[in-house]
XYZ file of N, CA and C in Angstrom:
777
model
N 118.379 102.182 119.912
C 117.106 102.382 119.887
C 116.489 103.415 119.123
N 117.358 104.305 118.594
C 116.675 105.416 117.418
C 116.680 104.931 116.136
N 117.678 103.878 115.725
C 117.584 103.086 114.419
C 116.216 102.211 114.441
N 115.809 101.589 115.541
C 115.001 100.756 115.521
C 113.606 101.623 115.432
N 113.566 102.787 115.965
C 112.330 103.586 115.962
C 112.214 103.979 114.476
N 113.218 104.369 113.631
C 113.015 104.921 112.494
C 112.565 103.683 111.438
N 112.756 102.530 111.853
C 112.694 101.502 110.692
C 111.266 100.681 111.131
N 110.691 101.172 112.277
C 109.645 100.627 112.711
C 108.345 100.748 111.632
N 107.656 99.697 111.220
C 106.316 99.951 110.511
C 105.309 98.866 111.224
N 104.177 99.378 111.186
C 103.089 98.648 111.856
C 102.920 97.255 111.135
N 102.395 96.238 111.879
C 102.158 94.949 111.390
C 100.798 95.042 110.199
N 101.086 94.452 109.103
C 99.931 94.478 108.168
C 98.414 94.272 108.699
N 98.368 93.414 109.818
C 97.058 93.505 110.327
C 96.881 94.458 111.260
N 97.852 95.079 111.909
C 97.816 96.354 112.672
C 97.079 97.449 111.732
N 97.898 97.707 110.793
C 97.222 98.677 109.886
C 96.154 98.457 109.403
N 95.777 97.248 109.071
C 94.506 96.959 108.652
C 93.355 97.279 109.586
N 93.529 97.034 111.045
C 92.690 97.544 112.040
C 92.409 98.945 112.019
N 93.382 99.561 111.910
C 93.498 101.005 112.130
C 92.833 101.830 110.778
N 92.848 101.185 109.812
C 91.993 101.793 108.569
C 90.591 101.342 108.815
N 90.503 100.085 109.373
C 88.933 99.801 109.723
C 88.464 100.643 110.566
N 89.023 100.998 111.665
C 88.635 102.037 112.739
C 88.195 103.484 111.877
N 88.848 103.725 111.078
C 88.485 104.866 110.233
C 87.516 104.774 109.474
N 87.136 103.597 108.702
C 86.324 103.671 107.657
C 84.757 103.419 108.330
N 84.616 102.970 109.689
C 83.300 102.447 110.091
C 82.672 103.811 110.268
N 83.114 105.047 111.150
C 82.153 106.225 111.006
C 81.685 106.609 109.559
N 82.858 106.714 108.590
C 82.321 107.263 107.265
C 81.291 106.164 106.628
N 81.262 104.812 107.018
C 80.239 104.039 106.516
C 78.660 104.343 106.653
N 78.793 104.977 108.073
C 77.512 105.285 108.833
C 77.031 106.797 108.597
N 77.991 107.527 107.791
C 77.697 108.951 108.019
C 77.128 109.374 106.589
N 76.501 110.440 106.586
C 75.835 111.009 105.487
C 75.897 112.606 105.515
N 76.987 113.182 106.137
C 77.186 114.511 106.472
C 78.550 114.783 105.284
N 78.828 115.892 105.289
C 80.098 116.420 104.563
C 81.454 116.537 105.302
N 81.232 116.732 106.758
C 82.394 117.044 107.562
C 83.032 115.623 108.144
N 82.319 114.541 108.304
C 82.753 113.408 108.609
C 83.638 112.671 107.693
N 83.311 112.547 106.446
C 84.382 111.934 105.327
C 85.554 112.600 105.320
N 85.635 114.070 105.357
C 86.715 115.017 105.226
C 87.593 114.972 106.415
N 87.219 114.839 107.262
C 88.021 114.464 108.708
C 88.717 113.182 108.760
N 87.964 112.162 108.371
C 88.460 110.769 108.358
C 89.471 110.668 107.181
N 89.125 111.331 106.278
C 90.101 111.109 105.007
C 91.507 111.732 105.329
N 91.443 112.974 106.063
C 92.755 113.585 106.416
C 93.341 112.957 107.435
N 92.702 112.023 108.463
C 93.507 111.203 109.371
C 93.982 109.865 108.739
N 93.167 109.540 107.732
C 93.658 108.314 106.888
C 94.780 108.492 106.294
N 94.892 109.895 105.567
C 96.059 110.144 104.885
C 97.261 110.276 105.574
N 97.225 110.861 106.740
C 98.349 110.899 107.931
C 98.749 109.658 108.207
N 98.013 108.700 108.460
C 98.219 107.269 108.716
C 98.822 106.480 107.778
N 98.600 106.908 106.320
C 99.232 106.161 105.323
C 100.518 106.684 104.932
N 100.526 107.907 104.883
C 101.689 108.516 104.274
C 102.904 108.664 105.418
N 102.609 108.978 106.652
C 103.422 109.107 107.808
C 103.882 107.871 108.331
N 102.797 106.871 108.828
C 103.095 105.962 109.362
C 103.389 104.736 108.468
N 102.568 104.474 107.385
C 102.875 103.180 106.424
C 103.794 103.710 105.413
N 104.114 104.970 105.223
C 105.266 105.405 104.520
C 104.761 104.949 103.061
N 103.405 105.235 102.513
C 103.086 105.230 101.296
C 103.276 106.317 100.214
N 103.927 106.062 99.092
C 104.017 107.113 98.132
C 102.891 107.733 97.780
N 102.917 109.083 97.883
C 101.651 109.883 97.428
C 101.439 109.458 95.954
N 102.658 109.511 95.105
C 102.404 109.257 93.544
C 101.484 107.970 93.276
N 102.133 107.040 94.082
C 101.240 105.672 93.733
C 99.673 105.722 94.035
N 99.605 106.463 95.369
C 98.265 106.467 95.795
C 97.557 107.133 94.844
N 97.819 108.271 94.450
C 97.069 109.141 93.375
C 97.095 108.345 92.172
N 97.735 107.712 91.568
C 97.533 106.865 90.344
C 96.563 105.776 90.349
N 96.288 105.262 91.653
C 95.325 104.187 91.998
C 93.813 104.784 92.209
N 93.959 105.924 93.008
C 92.607 106.491 93.416
C 91.998 107.329 92.248
N 92.708 108.122 91.281
C 91.996 108.824 90.495
C 91.239 107.912 89.632
N 91.811 106.742 88.906
C 90.706 106.005 88.111
C 89.499 105.378 88.882
N 89.796 104.964 90.113
C 88.631 104.532 91.099
C 87.761 105.443 91.255
N 88.040 106.910 91.346
C 87.227 107.943 91.806
C 86.061 108.122 90.700
N 86.310 107.542 89.761
C 85.279 107.749 88.540
C 83.729 107.088 89.083
N 84.034 106.082 90.073
C 82.683 105.549 90.615
C 81.907 106.666 91.471
N 82.934 107.347 92.327
C 82.395 108.438 92.988
C 81.631 109.205 92.271
N 82.516 109.768 91.158
C 81.631 110.745 90.327
C 80.287 110.330 89.781
N 80.453 108.893 89.529
C 79.399 108.359 88.980
C 78.028 108.410 89.931
N 78.211 108.083 91.105
C 77.030 108.228 92.167
C 76.813 109.870 92.404
N 77.821 110.589 92.240
C 77.430 112.078 92.447
C 76.687 112.400 91.237
N 76.968 112.192 90.091
C 75.883 112.508 89.020
C 74.490 111.725 89.030
N 74.497 110.809 89.432
C 73.313 109.814 89.586
C 72.412 110.535 90.728
N 73.086 111.020 91.697
C 71.833 111.693 92.483
C 71.800 112.978 92.420
N 72.500 113.481 91.767
C 72.228 115.059 91.193
C 71.135 114.828 90.181
N 71.147 113.874 89.153
C 70.428 114.029 88.188
C 69.009 113.403 88.470
N 69.095 112.430 89.346
C 67.716 111.617 89.553
C 67.529 111.689 91.248
N 67.407 112.743 91.591
C 67.076 112.902 93.142
C 65.729 112.248 93.637
N 65.744 111.757 94.743
C 64.616 110.997 95.311
C 63.641 112.380 95.571
N 62.216 111.848 95.901
C 61.144 112.978 96.079
C 61.475 113.682 97.378
N 61.484 115.030 97.475
C 61.685 115.667 98.840
C 63.170 115.571 98.964
N 64.088 115.499 98.320
C 65.465 115.395 98.675
C 66.297 116.382 97.812
N 67.148 117.140 98.746
C 67.866 117.926 97.871
C 68.995 117.493 97.098
N 68.883 117.536 95.763
C 69.784 116.544 94.951
C 71.284 116.846 95.069
N 71.433 118.123 95.067
C 72.912 118.685 95.265
C 73.431 118.273 96.458
N 72.969 118.585 97.403
C 73.238 118.171 98.777
C 73.746 116.629 99.094
N 72.765 116.045 98.623
C 72.824 114.275 98.665
C 73.894 113.993 97.933
N 74.230 114.496 96.657
C 75.250 114.096 95.683
C 76.357 114.307 96.504
N 76.710 115.587 96.990
C 78.133 115.650 97.515
C 78.319 114.995 98.709
N 77.314 114.663 99.380
C 77.479 113.813 100.632
C 78.020 112.339 100.269
N 77.166 112.088 99.125
C 77.263 110.523 98.778
C 78.771 110.451 98.042
N 79.051 111.455 97.363
C 80.681 111.534 96.874
C 81.599 111.523 97.825
N 81.595 112.417 98.903
C 82.543 112.310 99.661
C 82.719 111.097 100.709
N 81.437 110.489 100.859
C 81.420 109.145 101.648
C 82.454 108.128 100.776
N 81.727 107.946 99.622
C 82.433 106.703 98.737
C 83.846 107.098 98.294
N 84.202 108.374 98.137
C 85.449 108.810 97.919
C 86.390 108.387 98.955
N 86.019 108.717 100.093
C 86.897 108.608 101.360
C 86.891 106.988 101.580
N 85.817 106.269 101.239
C 85.995 104.830 101.526
C 86.914 104.214 100.549
N 86.868 104.523 99.104
C 87.726 104.085 98.190
C 88.943 104.486 98.513
N 89.338 105.728 98.918
C 90.698 106.163 99.404
C 91.556 105.401 100.573
N 90.821 105.070 101.607
C 91.068 104.358 102.696
C 91.526 102.884 102.408
N 90.676 102.255 101.604
C 90.761 100.823 101.272
C 91.794 100.721 100.222
N 91.733 101.344 99.126
C 92.968 101.292 98.241
C 94.170 101.692 98.568
N 94.131 102.733 99.559
C 95.595 103.136 100.298
C 96.291 101.807 100.824
N 95.385 101.210 101.734
C 95.901 100.148 102.419
C 96.483 98.758 101.540
N 95.679 98.590 100.376
C 96.275 97.600 99.425
C 97.652 97.954 98.924
N 97.763 99.318 98.735
C 99.096 99.914 98.127
C 100.202 99.771 99.204
N 99.794 100.028 100.479
C 100.890 100.159 101.659
C 101.559 98.957 102.021
N 100.695 97.749 101.706
C 101.082 96.405 102.345
C 101.191 95.444 101.227
N 102.305 94.597 101.277
C 102.270 93.472 100.301
C 101.387 92.529 100.414
N 100.696 91.864 99.493
C 99.735 90.872 99.675
C 100.273 89.347 100.470
N 101.664 89.385 100.130
C 102.477 88.246 100.735
C 102.506 88.485 102.259
N 102.836 89.664 102.511
C 102.864 90.163 103.997
C 101.499 89.982 104.689
N 100.484 90.228 104.154
C 99.340 90.160 104.744
C 98.887 88.402 105.025
N 99.131 87.648 103.907
C 99.078 86.262 104.166
C 99.759 85.661 105.081
N 101.289 86.261 105.188
C 102.040 85.533 106.091
C 101.777 86.089 107.636
N 101.026 87.377 107.743
C 100.549 87.761 109.127
C 99.331 87.056 109.406
N 98.670 86.617 108.379
C 97.167 85.958 108.939
C 97.810 84.543 109.572
N 98.739 83.884 108.903
C 99.012 82.663 109.395
C 99.861 82.788 110.471
N 100.670 83.524 110.850
C 101.500 83.559 111.985
C 100.793 84.284 113.082
N 100.210 85.271 112.970
C 99.558 86.018 114.154
C 98.035 85.514 114.561
N 97.369 85.592 113.284
C 95.963 85.088 113.405
C 95.616 83.751 113.444
N 96.692 82.902 113.155
C 96.504 81.402 113.081
C 95.449 80.875 112.064
N 95.854 81.402 110.813
C 94.950 81.255 109.618
C 95.474 79.753 109.363
N 94.573 78.736 108.946
C 95.051 77.557 108.439
C 96.214 77.562 107.216
N 97.418 76.846 107.453
C 98.267 77.032 106.625
C 97.936 76.716 105.241
N 96.882 75.710 105.195
C 96.691 75.110 103.674
C 95.990 76.241 103.169
N 94.865 77.042 103.781
C 94.379 78.028 103.171
C 95.398 78.992 102.705
N 96.328 79.355 103.796
C 97.287 80.523 103.234
C 98.182 80.206 102.272
N 98.731 79.100 102.208
C 99.681 78.686 100.929
C 98.783 78.468 99.845
N 97.420 78.380 99.796
C 96.765 78.014 98.514
C 96.573 79.758 98.032
N 96.401 80.474 99.099
C 96.384 82.062 98.720
C 97.559 82.456 97.982
N 98.828 81.853 98.547
C 100.226 82.263 97.923
C 100.101 81.728 96.431
N 99.822 80.388 96.252
C 99.697 80.095 95.119
C 98.868 80.725 93.895
N 97.563 81.004 94.472
C 96.580 81.544 93.708
C 97.189 83.058 93.137
N 97.946 83.771 94.167
C 98.401 84.927 93.794
C 99.664 84.809 92.713
N 100.448 83.820 92.783
C 101.454 83.592 91.925
C 101.047 83.166 90.520
N 99.715 82.685 90.530
C 99.178 82.216 89.285
C 98.698 83.464 88.324
N 98.421 84.429 88.953
C 97.894 85.588 88.035
C 98.991 85.972 87.088
N 100.350 86.055 87.301
C 101.175 86.578 86.410
C 101.281 85.525 85.193
N 100.977 84.246 85.482
C 100.852 83.350 84.545
C 99.764 83.400 83.528
N 98.669 83.508 84.080
C 97.437 83.730 83.313
C 97.479 84.913 82.485
N 98.076 85.989 83.160
C 98.271 87.161 82.083
C 99.112 86.747 81.036
N 100.422 86.053 81.149
C 101.053 85.813 80.102
C 100.149 84.822 79.050
N 99.305 83.906 79.419
C 98.448 83.178 78.476
C 97.535 83.873 77.735
N 97.118 84.896 78.308
C 96.182 85.644 77.610
C 96.918 86.349 76.619
N 98.080 87.018 76.909
C 98.917 87.801 75.765
C 99.403 86.843 74.683
N 99.725 85.535 75.130
C 100.239 84.570 73.916
C 98.813 84.400 72.988
N 97.883 84.192 73.819
C 96.566 83.781 73.096
C 96.117 84.899 72.101
N 96.193 86.190 72.610
C 95.701 87.500 71.956
C 96.712 87.626 70.743
N 98.057 87.271 70.750
C 99.153 87.436 69.957
C 98.948 86.181 68.610
N 98.526 85.127 69.051
C 98.233 84.052 68.175
C 97.064 84.233 67.134
N 96.126 85.028 67.829
C 94.752 85.423 67.001
C 95.083 86.334 66.162
N 96.047 87.611 66.653
C 96.338 88.526 65.755
C 97.344 87.971 64.538
N 98.191 87.178 64.935
C 98.880 86.626 63.695
C 97.942 85.914 62.626
N 97.037 85.204 63.120
C 95.904 84.373 62.156
C 95.336 85.387 61.324
N 94.674 86.383 61.953
C 93.930 87.597 61.474
C 94.588 88.176 60.303
N 95.963 88.536 60.682
C 96.626 89.244 59.863
C 97.079 88.375 58.482
N 97.188 87.159 58.632
C 97.353 86.165 57.424
C 95.996 86.144 56.371
N 94.888 86.181 57.174
C 93.704 86.322 56.391
C 93.587 87.680 55.721
N 93.750 88.646 56.143
C 93.570 90.012 55.698
C 94.696 90.058 54.380
N 95.887 89.531 54.639
C 96.867 89.507 53.509
C 96.604 88.761 52.421
N 95.737 87.674 52.575
C 95.344 86.684 51.282
C 94.197 87.586 50.623
N 93.277 88.521 51.139
C 92.339 89.232 50.539
C 92.831 90.146 49.567
N 94.049 90.676 49.844
C 94.580 91.890 48.970
C 95.301 91.137 47.667
N 95.433 89.809 47.694
C 96.277 89.148 46.544
C 95.154 89.077 45.306
N 93.830 88.786 45.521
C 93.009 88.711 44.470
C 91.608 88.520 44.873
N 90.727 88.618 43.815
C 89.299 88.434 44.091
C 89.081 87.092 44.454
N 89.732 85.956 43.565
C 89.444 84.499 43.658
C 89.913 83.999 44.978
N 91.158 84.502 45.459
C 91.429 84.185 46.909
C 90.716 84.917 48.058
N 90.113 85.985 47.538
C 89.364 86.819 48.718
C 88.284 85.786 49.233
N 87.529 85.179 48.237
C 86.509 84.255 48.484
C 86.974 83.110 49.408
N 87.708 82.665 49.214
C 88.357 81.517 49.960
C 88.844 82.040 51.368
N 89.549 83.355 51.180
C 89.891 83.992 52.720
C 88.707 84.050 53.458
N 87.515 84.450 53.044
C 86.367 84.800 53.748
C 86.079 83.199 54.343
N 85.962 82.351 53.707
C 86.076 81.093 54.283
C 86.574 80.674 55.497
N 87.995 80.816 55.092
C 88.921 80.587 56.009
C 88.705 81.482 57.218
N 88.266 82.646 56.956
C 88.150 83.690 58.111
C 86.987 83.250 59.216
N 86.139 82.442 58.512
C 85.165 81.900 59.625
C 85.578 80.993 60.472
N 86.662 80.230 60.195
C 87.217 79.407 60.991
C 88.192 80.036 62.066
N 88.665 81.125 61.739
C 89.653 81.855 62.871
C 89.024 81.757 64.129
N 89.534 81.427 65.268
C 88.921 81.430 66.670
C 88.785 82.950 66.816
N 87.584 83.114 67.428
C 87.126 84.445 67.718
C 87.584 84.700 69.158
N 87.379 86.046 69.591
C 87.588 86.306 70.889
C 86.911 85.736 72.052
N 85.884 85.069 71.673
C 84.862 84.567 72.625
C 85.520 82.911 72.901
N 86.266 82.621 72.254
C 86.966 81.217 72.634
C 88.183 81.517 73.515
N 88.528 82.605 73.903
C 89.745 83.027 74.610
C 89.438 82.650 76.043
N 88.277 82.722 76.588
C 87.920 82.182 78.046
C 88.205 80.848 78.229
N 88.006 79.791 77.019
C 88.133 78.507 77.285
C 89.479 78.240 77.102
N 90.328 78.847 76.329
C 91.702 78.628 76.317
C 92.500 79.224 77.745
N 91.859 80.211 78.428
C 92.594 80.559 79.705
C 92.175 79.740 80.607
N 90.894 79.055 80.674
C 90.372 78.271 81.480
C 91.265 76.993 81.578
N 91.282 76.594 80.382
C 92.043 75.217 80.363
C 93.589 75.542 80.733
N 94.131 76.601 80.513
C 95.502 76.736 81.022
C 95.724 76.993 82.794
N 94.577 77.800 83.055
C 94.340 77.797 84.597
C 94.259 76.545 85.179
N 93.552 75.478 84.653
C 93.458 74.108 85.395
C 94.768 73.339 85.190
N 95.572 73.624 84.019
C 96.983 72.922 84.231
C 97.848 73.570 85.102
N 97.755 74.959 85.444
C 98.616 75.568 86.252
C 98.236 75.179 87.808
N 96.845 74.935 87.910
C 96.408 74.420 89.451
C 97.005 73.097 89.511
N 96.839 72.247 88.548
C 97.387 70.781 88.826
C 98.979 70.813 89.237
N 99.759 71.903 88.490
C 101.028 71.727 88.728
C 101.289 72.237 90.191
N 100.464 73.237 90.724
C 100.712 74.008 91.785
C 100.332 72.972 93.050
N 99.218 72.253 92.790
C 98.813 71.100 93.785
C 99.952 70.159 94.070
N 100.655 69.618 92.853
C 101.551 68.535 93.026
C 102.778 69.169 93.679
N 103.062 70.370 93.223
C 104.317 71.090 93.914
C 104.050 71.060 95.475
N 102.823 71.573 95.819
C 102.437 71.709 97.190
C 102.342 70.355 98.067
N 101.800 69.565 97.213
C 101.977 68.083 98.018
C 103.425 67.311 98.005
N 104.271 67.754 97.071
C 105.625 67.361 97.157
C 106.466 67.915 98.428
N 106.092 69.075 98.714
C 106.618 69.703 99.991
C 106.064 69.415 101.257
N 105.214 68.445 101.120
C 104.765 67.787 102.598
C 103.526 68.863 102.906
N 102.751 69.466 102.241
C 101.697 70.253 102.938
C 100.581 69.676 103.353
N 100.415 68.644 102.955
C 99.102 67.667 103.518
C 99.251 66.985 104.661
N 100.403 66.778 104.997
C 100.718 66.175 106.332
C 101.416 66.812 107.299
N 102.330 67.786 107.041
C 103.008 68.509 108.158
C 102.108 69.372 108.950
N 102.114 69.430 110.259
C 101.286 70.121 111.260
C 101.833 71.452 111.749
N 103.130 71.493 111.748
C 103.874 72.916 112.230
C 104.822 73.342 110.746
N 104.496 74.450 110.517
C 105.276 75.231 109.514
C 106.232 76.099 109.865
N 107.137 76.266 109.105
C 108.325 77.307 109.469
C 108.224 78.431 108.456
N 108.835 79.450 108.619
C 108.442 80.494 107.664
C 109.840 81.309 107.517
N 110.086 81.552 106.239
C 111.399 82.154 106.100
C 111.470 83.698 106.508
N 110.310 84.273 106.259
C 110.109 85.792 106.740
C 109.236 85.695 107.816
N 109.581 86.259 109.000
C 108.744 86.443 110.130
C 108.041 87.771 110.433
N 106.775 87.462 110.502
C 105.826 88.880 110.783
C 105.517 88.964 112.206
N 106.132 89.801 112.986
C 105.839 89.776 114.245
C 104.727 90.987 114.687
N 104.153 90.730 115.814
C 103.122 91.337 116.335
C 103.866 92.110 117.785
N 104.207 93.228 117.648
C 104.735 93.673 119.207
C 103.883 94.710 119.823
N 104.499 95.191 121.029
C 103.923 95.911 121.691
C 103.299 97.242 121.099
N 104.277 97.593 120.286
C 103.947 99.137 119.432
C 102.821 98.823 118.563
N 102.685 97.544 118.056
C 101.396 97.366 117.115
C 100.209 97.379 117.973
N 100.255 96.902 119.179
C 99.058 97.153 120.277
C 98.795 98.587 120.632
N 99.604 99.376 120.960
C 99.626 100.745 121.188
C 99.078 101.547 119.886
N 99.459 101.123 118.788
C 99.092 101.788 117.638
C 97.623 101.592 117.265
N 97.324 100.280 117.373
C 95.933 99.935 116.944
C 94.947 100.616 118.246
N 95.577 100.509 119.406
C 94.853 101.402 120.465
C 94.316 102.740 120.300
N 95.635 103.383 120.010
C 95.639 104.759 119.763
C 94.716 105.299 118.581
N 94.866 104.541 117.561
C 93.982 104.871 116.149
C 92.574 104.591 116.508
N 92.219 103.675 117.375
C 90.854 103.309 117.685
C 90.352 104.313 118.731
N 91.191 104.793 119.520
C 90.686 105.748 120.428
C 90.436 107.122 119.750
N 91.534 107.635 118.956
C 91.459 108.617 117.975
C 90.176 108.680 116.928
N 89.756 107.716 116.463
C 88.553 107.578 115.694
C 87.372 107.652 116.373
N 87.434 107.240 117.700
C 86.167 106.987 118.499
C 86.010 108.623 118.999
N 87.036 109.146 119.586
C 86.765 110.507 119.988
C 86.512 111.634 118.955
N 86.909 111.189 117.856
C 86.635 112.189 116.685
C 85.129 112.019 116.258
N 84.668 110.758 116.395
C 83.306 110.428 116.195
C 82.199 111.136 117.328
N 82.663 110.684 118.292
C 81.938 111.334 119.586
C 81.922 112.878 119.538
N 83.017 113.728 119.087
C 83.229 115.054 118.984
C 82.063 115.503 117.803
N 82.015 114.873 116.634
C 81.163 115.233 115.780
C 79.622 115.104 115.980
N 79.418 113.808 116.870
C 78.122 113.634 117.531
C 77.518 114.903 118.289
N 78.400 115.138 119.091
C 78.239 116.196 120.273
C 78.132 117.308 119.580
N 78.964 117.701 118.377
C 78.660 119.034 117.820
C 77.269 119.155 116.990
N 76.872 117.797 116.644
C 75.451 117.918 115.857
C 75.984 117.863 114.222
N 77.179 117.562 113.873
C 77.780 117.513 112.770
C 77.477 116.058 112.013
N 77.311 115.012 112.694
C 77.260 113.746 112.229
C 75.840 113.324 111.998
N 75.581 112.994 110.721
C 74.311 112.617 110.203
C 74.249 111.065 109.821
N 73.548 110.261 110.496
C 73.499 108.917 110.402
C 72.616 108.342 109.268
N 73.270 107.568 108.376
C 72.521 106.940 107.550
C 73.328 105.509 106.805
N 72.709 104.485 106.772
C 73.256 103.268 106.294
C 72.656 103.039 104.970
N 73.211 103.166 103.946
C 72.907 102.706 102.480
C 73.276 103.958 101.581
C-alpha cells in the first residue's frame, strides 16, 4: 500500500478541476491578498501533488509574466479618473500573474496526450474528436520541420545572389533582377499551408485505414482511471478554495471586480 501511495498522481481532469477551483476566486478579485494566497495554495498543489519541476515552471512563467508587467505599467501610467493608479496597477498585476501561473503550471504538469485520453475515457469525449486532437498535436512537429526547411531554402538562394553581386558590376545588375524573383518571407505561409494540407490528407487516410469512421467501441493502450482518490482530491481542493474565499470575505479583504 505504501508503494501505491507514493506513485499516486491525480487524474489530469481532477488536476484541472482543482486548478479551476483556485482560479475562480482570483478571477473575481481586485485586492492584493486574495491572489497571493491562492498562488501559494496553487504552488503547493503543483509542486507537491502534481510533482511539477520548479525549474520548468519558472522558465515558462517568466516570459509570460511580461504580460502582467505590461498591465501594471498601463494602469500605472494611464489610470482612470479618481482611481489610485499604483494601487490598481499592483492589484491587476497580482491577479493576472496568479492566473497565468496557475494555468501555465497545469499545462506543464500534465501531458496533452494524457488530457485527451482522460477526456475520451472519463468524460466520454467523442473519439473522432479525440483522435483528431491527437493527429493535430502530432502535426505540429511536422509543420515546424517544414518551416525550417523553407527558411533554409530561402537563405541558400539569398546567399547565392549576394555572392554574385561581389563578382562585378555587370553581374550585380543581373543579380538585382534575379533577387527580385527570390521568394520573400511573405510566401512562406503559402508553402506551410500547402504542406499542412498534405499532412492532413495523409492523417485522414491513416485514420480511415484504422477503421475510425465505423468502429463504435475503442480500446486504449494506456488507460487513464478516475479513482476514489481523485474524487476526494477534487472535493478537498474545492472545499479548501471555498473556505479560504469565505474567510477572505468575512475578513473584509476580498474586493469583487470583474474585468
